[in-house]
mmCIF file of C-alpha atoms in Angstrom:
data_model
loop_
_atom_site.group_PDB
_atom_site.id
_atom_site.type_symbol
_atom_site.label_atom_id
_atom_site.label_comp_id
_atom_site.label_asym_id
_atom_site.label_seq_id
_atom_site.Cartn_x
_atom_site.Cartn_y
_atom_site.Cartn_z
ATOM 1 C CA MET A 25 -0.022 -0.275 0.116
ATOM 2 C CA ASN A 26 1.509 3.483 -0.793
ATOM 3 C CA ILE A 27 2.471 4.950 1.939
ATOM 4 C CA LEU A 28 0.703 8.385 1.836
ATOM 5 C CA ILE A 29 -3.101 6.523 1.561
ATOM 6 C CA PHE A 30 -1.939 4.498 4.751
ATOM 7 C CA ILE A 31 -1.167 7.252 6.525
ATOM 8 C CA GLY A 32 -4.509 8.479 5.326
ATOM 9 C CA ILE A 33 -5.887 5.767 6.597
ATOM 10 C CA LEU A 34 -3.906 5.866 10.210
ATOM 11 C CA SER A 35 -5.834 9.880 10.186
ATOM 12 C CA PHE A 36 -8.659 8.164 9.701
ATOM 13 C CA PHE A 37 -8.387 5.133 12.986
ATOM 14 C CA TYR A 38 -7.234 8.176 15.471
ATOM 15 C CA PHE A 39 -9.725 11.216 13.900
ATOM 16 C CA LYS A 40 -12.406 8.836 12.732
ATOM 17 C CA ASN A 41 -12.871 11.910 10.547
ATOM 18 C CA ALA A 42 -11.797 11.907 6.302
ATOM 19 C CA GLU A 43 -10.659 15.335 6.506
ATOM 20 C CA ALA A 44 -8.059 14.299 8.480
ATOM 21 C CA ILE A 45 -6.384 13.381 4.829
ATOM 22 C CA SER A 46 -4.199 16.729 4.197
ATOM 23 C CA GLU A 47 -5.244 18.451 0.751
ATOM 24 C CA ASP A 48 -1.315 17.851 0.259
ATOM 25 C CA VAL A 49 -2.000 14.089 0.139
ATOM 26 C CA VAL A 50 -4.679 14.387 -1.567
ATOM 27 C CA LYS A 51 -2.924 16.078 -4.396
ATOM 28 C CA ASP A 52 0.694 14.360 -4.303
ATOM 29 C CA GLN A 53 -1.725 10.999 -4.883
ATOM 30 C CA TYR A 54 -3.702 12.839 -7.426
ATOM 31 C CA TRP A 55 -0.666 13.924 -9.435
ATOM 32 C CA LYS A 56 0.954 10.337 -9.075
ATOM 33 C CA TRP A 57 -2.084 8.886 -9.915
ATOM 34 C CA LYS A 58 -2.792 11.373 -13.300
ATOM 35 C CA THR A 59 0.516 10.652 -14.189
ATOM 36 C CA LYS A 60 0.143 7.174 -14.892
ATOM 37 C CA TYR A 61 -3.059 6.199 -15.946
ATOM 38 C CA ARG A 62 -4.340 9.788 -17.547
ATOM 39 C CA ASP A 63 -1.522 12.238 -18.958
ATOM 40 C CA SER A 64 -2.016 11.139 -22.277
ATOM 41 C CA ASP A 65 -5.944 12.274 -22.230
ATOM 42 C CA GLN A 66 -6.784 14.839 -24.313
ATOM 43 C CA GLU A 67 -10.402 14.989 -22.782
ATOM 44 C CA SER A 68 -11.319 18.036 -20.249
ATOM 45 C CA GLU A 69 -8.819 17.937 -17.069
ATOM 46 C CA VAL A 70 -9.725 14.988 -15.010
ATOM 47 C CA PRO A 71 -12.032 15.565 -11.648
ATOM 48 C CA TYR A 72 -9.239 16.314 -8.504
ATOM 49 C CA VAL A 73 -13.280 16.355 -6.612
ATOM 50 C CA ILE A 74 -13.836 12.770 -7.746
ATOM 51 C CA PHE A 75 -10.561 11.690 -7.250
ATOM 52 C CA ARG A 76 -10.567 13.141 -4.237
ATOM 53 C CA GLN A 77 -13.740 11.101 -3.247
ATOM 54 C CA THR A 78 -12.790 8.120 -4.593
ATOM 55 C CA LEU A 79 -9.737 7.994 -2.093
ATOM 56 C CA MET A 80 -11.875 9.037 0.448
ATOM 57 C CA LYS A 81 -14.240 5.678 -0.443
ATOM 58 C CA VAL A 82 -10.389 3.845 -0.480
ATOM 59 C CA ALA A 83 -9.303 5.294 2.966
ATOM 60 C CA GLN A 84 -12.587 4.257 4.484
ATOM 61 C CA HIS A 85 -12.250 0.895 3.454
ATOM 62 C CA GLU A 86 -8.483 0.072 3.723
ATOM 63 C CA LEU A 87 -9.489 0.813 7.621
ATOM 64 C CA GLN A 88 -12.359 -1.735 7.702
ATOM 65 C CA TYR A 89 -10.467 -4.532 5.951
ATOM 66 C CA PHE A 90 -6.819 -3.802 8.742
ATOM 67 C CA THR A 91 -9.818 -4.083 11.605
ATOM 68 C CA LYS A 92 -11.194 -7.354 10.359
ATOM 69 C CA ARG A 93 -14.595 -5.912 8.888
ATOM 70 C CA SER A 94 -14.746 -6.411 5.236
ATOM 71 C CA SER A 95 -12.218 -9.515 3.222
ATOM 72 C CA TYR A 96 -11.563 -7.805 0.428
ATOM 73 C CA THR A 97 -9.759 -4.170 0.233
ATOM 74 C CA TYR A 98 -10.011 -1.453 -1.751
ATOM 75 C CA LYS A 99 -7.957 0.185 -4.200
ATOM 76 C CA LEU A 100 -6.851 3.217 -6.930
ATOM 77 C CA ASN A 101 -6.800 1.977 -10.715
ATOM 78 C CA GLY A 102 -7.285 3.440 -13.675
ATOM 79 C CA ARG A 103 -11.245 4.966 -13.207
ATOM 80 C CA SER A 104 -10.982 6.029 -9.976
ATOM 81 C CA ALA A 105 -11.748 9.835 -11.145
ATOM 82 C CA ASP A 106 -14.675 9.086 -13.282
ATOM 83 C CA THR A 107 -18.341 9.384 -12.248
ATOM 84 C CA PHE A 108 -20.055 5.696 -11.660
ATOM 85 C CA SER A 109 -21.997 6.184 -15.411
ATOM 86 C CA GLU A 110 -18.647 6.529 -16.361
ATOM 87 C CA MET A 111 -17.232 3.057 -14.763
ATOM 88 C CA ALA A 112 -19.906 1.467 -15.514
ATOM 89 C CA LEU A 113 -19.197 1.541 -19.607
ATOM 90 C CA TRP A 114 -17.009 -1.504 -18.169
ATOM 91 C CA ASN A 115 -19.942 -3.288 -17.950
ATOM 92 C CA GLY A 116 -20.985 -4.628 -21.539
ATOM 93 C CA LEU A 117 -22.849 -7.472 -21.574
ATOM 94 C CA LEU A 118 -25.648 -8.112 -22.868
ATOM 95 C CA VAL A 119 -27.958 -11.054 -21.979
ATOM 96 C CA ASP A 120 -31.452 -11.261 -22.754
ATOM 97 C CA ASN A 121 -32.109 -13.674 -25.772
ATOM 98 C CA SER A 122 -28.516 -15.734 -24.452
ATOM 99 C CA ILE A 123 -31.128 -16.605 -20.814
ATOM 100 C CA ASN A 124 -33.978 -16.912 -23.326
ATOM 101 C CA GLU A 125 -31.275 -19.327 -25.927
ATOM 102 C CA ALA A 126 -30.602 -21.078 -22.834
ATOM 103 C CA ALA A 127 -33.546 -21.945 -20.811
ATOM 104 C CA VAL A 128 -35.431 -23.698 -24.523
ATOM 105 C CA ILE A 129 -32.146 -25.910 -25.048
ATOM 106 C CA ARG A 130 -32.885 -26.844 -21.439
ATOM 107 C CA ASN A 131 -36.344 -27.366 -22.246
ATOM 108 C CA LYS A 132 -35.746 -29.259 -24.934
ATOM 109 C CA ARG A 133 -33.428 -31.597 -23.527
ATOM 110 C CA SER A 134 -35.634 -32.249 -20.357
ATOM 111 C CA ILE A 135 -32.685 -30.491 -17.684
ATOM 112 C CA ASN A 136 -34.162 -29.455 -14.288
ATOM 113 C CA MET A 137 -31.727 -26.885 -12.883
ATOM 114 C CA THR A 138 -29.802 -29.434 -10.769
ATOM 115 C CA GLY A 139 -27.429 -31.429 -11.453
ATOM 116 C CA VAL A 140 -27.091 -31.034 -15.349
ATOM 117 C CA TYR A 141 -24.370 -33.435 -16.765
ATOM 118 C CA ASN A 142 -23.178 -35.811 -14.027
ATOM 119 C CA PHE A 143 -19.935 -33.822 -14.142
ATOM 120 C CA PRO A 144 -17.593 -36.119 -11.903
ATOM 121 C CA PRO A 145 -16.806 -34.464 -8.571
ATOM 122 C CA ALA A 146 -13.854 -32.180 -8.648
ATOM 123 C CA PRO A 147 -10.953 -31.296 -6.442
ATOM 124 C CA PRO A 148 -11.125 -29.323 -2.895
ATOM 125 C CA SER A 149 -9.111 -26.471 -5.303
ATOM 126 C CA TRP A 150 -8.426 -26.023 -9.003
ATOM 127 C CA ASP A 151 -7.042 -23.208 -10.844
ATOM 128 C CA TRP A 152 -6.685 -23.036 -14.596
ATOM 129 C CA SER A 153 -4.218 -20.014 -14.772
ATOM 130 C CA GLU A 154 -2.062 -22.168 -12.994
ATOM 131 C CA GLN A 155 -2.232 -25.008 -15.476
ATOM 132 C CA GLY A 156 -0.942 -23.030 -18.265
ATOM 133 C CA TYR A 157 -4.470 -22.875 -19.833
ATOM 134 C CA VAL A 158 -5.216 -19.079 -19.521
ATOM 135 C CA THR A 159 -3.585 -15.976 -21.344
ATOM 136 C CA ASP A 160 -1.927 -12.773 -19.929
ATOM 137 C CA VAL A 161 -4.547 -10.138 -19.007
ATOM 138 C CA ASP A 162 -5.551 -7.860 -20.921
ATOM 139 C CA ASP A 163 -7.264 -4.183 -20.683
ATOM 140 C CA GLN A 164 -10.487 -3.310 -22.307
ATOM 141 C CA GLY A 165 -9.849 0.561 -21.940
ATOM 142 C CA TYR A 166 -11.830 3.246 -20.172
ATOM 143 C CA TYR A 167 -14.974 3.397 -22.483
ATOM 144 C CA CYS A 168 -15.169 0.120 -24.548
ATOM 145 C CA GLY A 169 -17.625 -2.140 -22.936
ATOM 146 C CA SER A 170 -16.332 -5.033 -24.949
ATOM 147 C CA CYS A 171 -16.503 -7.649 -22.082
ATOM 148 C CA TYR A 172 -18.452 -10.547 -23.725
ATOM 149 C CA SER A 173 -14.987 -10.813 -26.413
ATOM 150 C CA PHE A 174 -12.945 -11.096 -23.736
ATOM 151 C CA ALA A 175 -14.374 -13.726 -21.917
ATOM 152 C CA THR A 176 -15.575 -15.572 -25.254
ATOM 153 C CA ALA A 177 -11.868 -15.384 -26.129
ATOM 154 C CA CYS A 178 -10.652 -16.958 -22.836
ATOM 155 C CA ALA A 179 -12.817 -19.915 -22.522
ATOM 156 C CA MET A 180 -11.750 -20.829 -26.263
ATOM 157 C CA GLU A 181 -8.223 -19.863 -25.414
ATOM 158 C CA GLY A 182 -8.852 -22.775 -22.744
ATOM 159 C CA GLN A 183 -9.911 -25.645 -24.773
ATOM 160 C CA TYR A 184 -8.053 -24.135 -27.576
ATOM 161 C CA MET A 185 -4.845 -25.758 -25.389
ATOM 162 C CA LYS A 186 -6.950 -28.552 -23.523
ATOM 163 C CA VAL A 187 -8.207 -29.902 -27.941
ATOM 164 C CA HIS A 188 -4.155 -28.774 -29.701
ATOM 165 C CA LYS A 189 -1.395 -28.108 -26.774
ATOM 166 C CA ASN A 190 -0.450 -24.580 -27.583
ATOM 167 C CA LEU A 191 -1.863 -21.825 -25.898
ATOM 168 C CA ARG A 192 -2.793 -18.817 -28.432
ATOM 169 C CA LYS A 193 -3.895 -15.574 -27.437
ATOM 170 C CA PHE A 194 -6.793 -14.588 -29.531
ATOM 171 C CA SER A 195 -8.163 -11.891 -31.407
ATOM 172 C CA LYS A 196 -10.934 -9.318 -29.141
ATOM 173 C CA GLN A 197 -11.172 -6.381 -31.504
ATOM 174 C CA GLN A 198 -11.828 -8.837 -33.715
ATOM 175 C CA THR A 199 -15.521 -9.999 -32.920
ATOM 176 C CA VAL A 200 -15.856 -6.465 -31.769
ATOM 177 C CA ASP A 201 -15.355 -5.251 -35.294
ATOM 178 C CA CYS A 202 -17.222 -8.201 -36.701
ATOM 179 C CA SER A 203 -19.915 -9.580 -35.241
ATOM 180 C CA ARG A 204 -22.590 -6.780 -34.992
ATOM 181 C CA SER A 205 -24.986 -8.667 -37.629
ATOM 182 C CA PHE A 206 -25.363 -11.632 -35.233
ATOM 183 C CA GLY A 207 -26.601 -8.876 -32.322
ATOM 184 C CA ASN A 208 -23.482 -7.494 -31.371
ATOM 185 C CA PHE A 209 -22.911 -3.666 -30.909
ATOM 186 C CA GLY A 210 -18.751 -3.375 -30.625
ATOM 187 C CA CYS A 211 -18.062 -1.443 -28.029
ATOM 188 C CA GLU A 212 -21.793 -0.488 -26.983
ATOM 189 C CA GLY A 213 -21.600 -4.511 -25.956
ATOM 190 C CA GLY A 214 -22.772 -7.668 -27.153
ATOM 191 C CA TYR A 215 -23.496 -11.269 -26.158
ATOM 192 C CA LEU A 216 -21.762 -14.453 -25.582
ATOM 193 C CA ASN A 217 -23.419 -16.777 -27.385
ATOM 194 C CA ALA A 218 -23.266 -14.764 -30.391
ATOM 195 C CA THR A 219 -20.226 -13.986 -30.195
ATOM 196 C CA PHE A 220 -19.799 -17.908 -30.659
ATOM 197 C CA LYS A 221 -22.401 -17.726 -33.123
ATOM 198 C CA TYR A 222 -20.531 -15.390 -35.976
ATOM 199 C CA ILE A 223 -16.604 -17.380 -35.025
ATOM 200 C CA ILE A 224 -18.554 -20.707 -35.949
ATOM 201 C CA GLN A 225 -20.691 -18.800 -39.578
ATOM 202 C CA ASN A 226 -17.812 -16.971 -40.013
ATOM 203 C CA ASN A 227 -14.866 -19.521 -39.890
ATOM 204 C CA GLY A 228 -12.475 -18.984 -37.670
ATOM 205 C CA ILE A 229 -10.600 -16.445 -35.669
ATOM 206 C CA THR A 230 -7.486 -14.670 -35.905
ATOM 207 C CA ASN A 231 -4.864 -14.274 -32.724
ATOM 208 C CA GLU A 232 -4.160 -11.192 -31.108
ATOM 209 C CA THR A 233 -0.825 -10.455 -33.108
ATOM 210 C CA PHE A 234 -3.021 -9.948 -36.868
ATOM 211 C CA TYR A 235 -5.648 -8.321 -35.660
ATOM 212 C CA PRO A 236 -4.332 -6.453 -32.213
ATOM 213 C CA TYR A 237 -7.095 -4.826 -29.841
ATOM 214 C CA VAL A 238 -7.364 -0.988 -29.991
ATOM 215 C CA GLY A 239 -10.491 -0.271 -27.635
ATOM 216 C CA VAL A 240 -13.318 1.819 -30.220
ATOM 217 C CA ASP A 241 -14.651 0.176 -32.799
ATOM 218 C CA GLU A 242 -13.224 0.113 -36.127
ATOM 219 C CA ASN A 243 -14.585 -1.190 -39.445
ATOM 220 C CA CYS A 244 -13.803 -5.084 -39.946
ATOM 221 C CA TYR A 245 -10.636 -6.527 -41.807
ATOM 222 C CA TYR A 246 -10.474 -10.260 -41.062
ATOM 223 C CA ASN A 247 -10.032 -13.043 -43.758
ATOM 224 C CA SER A 248 -9.703 -16.192 -44.253
ATOM 225 C CA SER A 249 -5.692 -15.950 -44.725
ATOM 226 C CA MET A 250 -5.581 -14.382 -40.826
ATOM 227 C CA TYR A 251 -7.227 -17.502 -39.422
ATOM 228 C CA ALA A 252 -5.676 -19.133 -36.250
ATOM 229 C CA GLY A 253 -8.458 -21.140 -34.701
ATOM 230 C CA SER A 254 -12.271 -21.915 -34.628
ATOM 231 C CA VAL A 255 -15.636 -23.835 -32.440
ATOM 232 C CA SER A 256 -17.619 -25.653 -33.834
ATOM 233 C CA GLY A 257 -20.237 -25.005 -31.054
ATOM 234 C CA TYR A 258 -21.263 -24.032 -27.630
ATOM 235 C CA ASP A 259 -23.298 -25.017 -24.895
ATOM 236 C CA PHE A 260 -24.489 -23.646 -21.545
ATOM 237 C CA VAL A 261 -23.435 -25.059 -17.278
ATOM 238 C CA TYR A 262 -27.222 -24.480 -15.429
ATOM 239 C CA GLY A 263 -27.492 -25.412 -11.749
ATOM 240 C CA ASP A 264 -26.016 -24.981 -8.745
ATOM 241 C CA GLU A 265 -22.683 -23.693 -7.911
ATOM 242 C CA GLU A 266 -21.693 -27.179 -6.612
ATOM 243 C CA ASN A 267 -22.504 -28.203 -10.645
ATOM 244 C CA LEU A 268 -20.531 -25.351 -11.645
ATOM 245 C CA LYS A 269 -17.438 -26.152 -9.635
ATOM 246 C CA ARG A 270 -17.614 -29.590 -11.280
ATOM 247 C CA ALA A 271 -18.177 -28.299 -14.794
ATOM 248 C CA LEU A 272 -15.185 -25.838 -14.701
ATOM 249 C CA TYR A 273 -12.701 -28.443 -13.442
ATOM 250 C CA ALA A 274 -14.435 -30.958 -16.623
ATOM 251 C CA ILE A 275 -14.358 -28.210 -19.054
ATOM 252 C CA GLY A 276 -11.494 -25.789 -18.701
ATOM 253 C CA PRO A 277 -12.379 -21.685 -18.228
ATOM 254 C CA LEU A 278 -15.920 -20.952 -18.977
ATOM 255 C CA ALA A 279 -17.400 -17.665 -19.913
ATOM 256 C CA ILE A 280 -19.936 -16.196 -17.581
ATOM 257 C CA GLY A 281 -21.639 -13.123 -16.850
ATOM 258 C CA MET A 282 -22.331 -11.436 -13.726
ATOM 259 C CA LYS A 283 -23.326 -8.919 -12.241
ATOM 260 C CA GLY A 284 -20.496 -6.206 -12.462
ATOM 261 C CA ASP A 285 -21.971 -2.580 -12.176
ATOM 262 C CA ILE A 286 -21.704 -2.158 -7.956
ATOM 263 C CA GLU A 287 -18.923 0.503 -6.859
ATOM 264 C CA SER A 288 -17.012 -1.822 -4.620
ATOM 265 C CA PHE A 289 -16.376 -4.499 -7.371
ATOM 266 C CA TYR A 290 -15.033 -1.090 -9.482
ATOM 267 C CA TYR A 291 -12.690 -0.090 -6.477
ATOM 268 C CA TYR A 292 -12.032 -3.752 -5.863
ATOM 269 C CA GLY A 293 -8.145 -4.565 -5.042
ATOM 270 C CA GLY A 294 -7.640 -8.004 -3.965
ATOM 271 C CA GLY A 295 -8.897 -10.656 -1.710
ATOM 272 C CA ILE A 296 -12.162 -12.479 -1.177
ATOM 273 C CA PHE A 297 -14.855 -10.497 -2.854
ATOM 274 C CA ASP A 298 -18.514 -10.859 -0.659
ATOM 275 C CA ASP A 299 -20.662 -7.839 -1.170
ATOM 276 C CA ALA A 300 -23.656 -9.093 -0.166
ATOM 277 C CA ASN A 301 -25.650 -6.126 -2.189
ATOM 278 C CA CYS A 302 -24.057 -7.919 -5.713
ATOM 279 C CA PHE A 303 -27.708 -9.556 -6.801
ATOM 280 C CA GLY A 304 -29.238 -8.154 -9.800
ATOM 281 C CA ALA A 305 -28.981 -8.131 -13.067
ATOM 282 C CA ILE A 306 -26.045 -9.351 -14.843
ATOM 283 C CA ASN A 307 -24.010 -7.028 -17.549
ATOM 284 C CA HIS A 308 -20.723 -7.750 -17.315
ATOM 285 C CA ALA A 309 -18.404 -11.065 -18.176
ATOM 286 C CA VAL A 310 -15.522 -12.263 -17.076
ATOM 287 C CA CYS A 311 -13.854 -15.457 -17.307
ATOM 288 C CA LEU A 312 -14.117 -17.969 -14.070
ATOM 289 C CA VAL A 313 -10.893 -20.080 -14.155
ATOM 290 C CA GLY A 314 -10.221 -21.770 -10.368
ATOM 291 C CA TYR A 315 -11.594 -21.926 -7.115
ATOM 292 C CA GLY A 316 -10.504 -22.562 -4.006
ATOM 293 C CA THR A 317 -10.830 -22.487 0.307
ATOM 294 C CA ASP A 318 -9.278 -20.102 2.391
ATOM 295 C CA ASN A 319 -8.966 -21.978 5.724
ATOM 296 C CA THR A 320 -7.445 -19.054 7.571
ATOM 297 C CA THR A 321 -11.389 -17.814 8.182
ATOM 298 C CA ASN A 322 -13.296 -19.658 11.184
ATOM 299 C CA PRO A 323 -15.542 -21.423 9.015
ATOM 300 C CA PRO A 324 -13.364 -21.815 5.671
ATOM 301 C CA THR A 325 -14.737 -19.445 2.803
ATOM 302 C CA ASP A 326 -14.944 -20.723 -0.413
ATOM 303 C CA TYR A 327 -13.980 -18.714 -3.634
ATOM 304 C CA TRP A 328 -14.060 -18.425 -7.360
ATOM 305 C CA ILE A 329 -11.640 -17.180 -9.150
ATOM 306 C CA ALA A 330 -12.175 -14.976 -12.334
ATOM 307 C CA LYS A 331 -10.311 -13.077 -14.774
ATOM 308 C CA ASN A 332 -11.258 -9.866 -15.321
ATOM 309 C CA SER A 333 -10.671 -7.694 -18.396
ATOM 310 C CA TRP A 334 -9.266 -4.542 -16.608
ATOM 311 C CA SER A 335 -5.876 -4.482 -17.151
ATOM 312 C CA THR A 336 -3.257 -5.562 -14.364
ATOM 313 C CA ASP A 337 -3.608 -2.581 -11.548
ATOM 314 C CA TRP A 338 -7.386 -3.443 -11.005
ATOM 315 C CA GLY A 339 -8.196 -6.445 -8.309
ATOM 316 C CA GLU A 340 -5.028 -9.289 -7.777
ATOM 317 C CA GLY A 341 -2.697 -8.652 -10.519
ATOM 318 C CA GLY A 342 -6.052 -7.968 -12.747
ATOM 319 C CA TYR A 343 -8.028 -11.685 -11.221
ATOM 320 C CA PHE A 344 -10.592 -11.770 -8.456
ATOM 321 C CA LYS A 345 -11.506 -13.749 -5.778
ATOM 322 C CA LEU A 346 -15.388 -14.321 -4.952
ATOM 323 C CA LEU A 347 -17.330 -16.114 -2.472
ATOM 324 C CA ARG A 348 -18.707 -18.906 -3.683
ATOM 325 C CA GLY A 349 -21.852 -20.767 -2.239
ATOM 326 C CA SER A 350 -24.447 -17.983 -2.297
ATOM 327 C CA ASN A 351 -24.439 -17.282 -5.766
ATOM 328 C CA LEU A 352 -23.536 -14.160 -5.077
ATOM 329 C CA CYS A 353 -23.048 -11.438 -8.056
ATOM 330 C CA ASN A 354 -25.431 -14.184 -9.918
ATOM 331 C CA VAL A 355 -22.128 -16.179 -11.039
ATOM 332 C CA SER A 356 -23.727 -19.501 -11.963
ATOM 333 C CA LYS A 357 -26.895 -17.894 -14.153
ATOM 334 C CA TYR A 358 -24.918 -17.528 -17.242
ATOM 335 C CA VAL A 359 -22.280 -19.089 -18.411
ATOM 336 C CA VAL A 360 -21.035 -20.259 -21.697
ATOM 337 C CA TYR A 361 -18.206 -22.729 -23.454
ATOM 338 C CA PRO A 362 -17.373 -22.994 -26.923
ATOM 339 C CA THR A 363 -16.067 -26.591 -28.454
ATOM 340 C CA VAL A 364 -12.711 -25.977 -30.228
ATOM 341 C CA ILE A 365 -11.542 -27.408 -33.864
#
């Protein structure tokens, strides 16, 4: 933790007052933050007042964490001077047609909502990122709601590794630019299933090198000479979190939807995220890669491990742990994975 923020936390502890953080401390943090994240920003001056409010929230929450009143930390990131509505631009997952399609498939198969595929029992903990099935964390950018593209790429990369024993980093920009005719909206958002449909009917996707991510809508320029991999189909995972755990272990990294427009999640810095307010509409896509249990707590705390697309400066190097067992953030409701060829 930065020493100046820690000084602010100590001032909270002794003075119980947000105003105890001196303006000099705030200004010093502001200019360091702006130099790191926004010096190249040609837009209007980054709002100092919003940054100051964020810094206060971070300090207040860190005091809760250090006094054992929270299981996760806050920290500054590239969105720390943005309003809530600006931060919400990170959340670009659309769900309606996907949820409807999943329900139709489930009904056709006469699948109930528990014990779906009889996946074999899974070990107590597992992490696909430690097995070499997950590529580096990416940054979708401040104002592009392309999370759906990153989550589907992650799931496809894991399946490609299982089939071909070769970890490839597939293009996210291609699906942002080229999948509009399948119901996606570029940086304005998209569906997990529509993205896989595009890859299937387009006969493939290229890798990150040939079609790099830029974080804005561009004209599609993919052609078959850029082919790096494809999928023949996709499916949904149904059921409760126990079934999701088994599916994750049996299948590999999974593209999932969750509620992401919650302030505590935007500021998340590490630990097990367990904000009880994280229920409601699904609007953010991430890649589920593992699960485990923190045995240092009483009782032990089960958690998920997921890869986000908000850069390595967010969370635990771009990853986060989410409380497992209460379907927090609707983590088990919208889960999709591809069949790689």
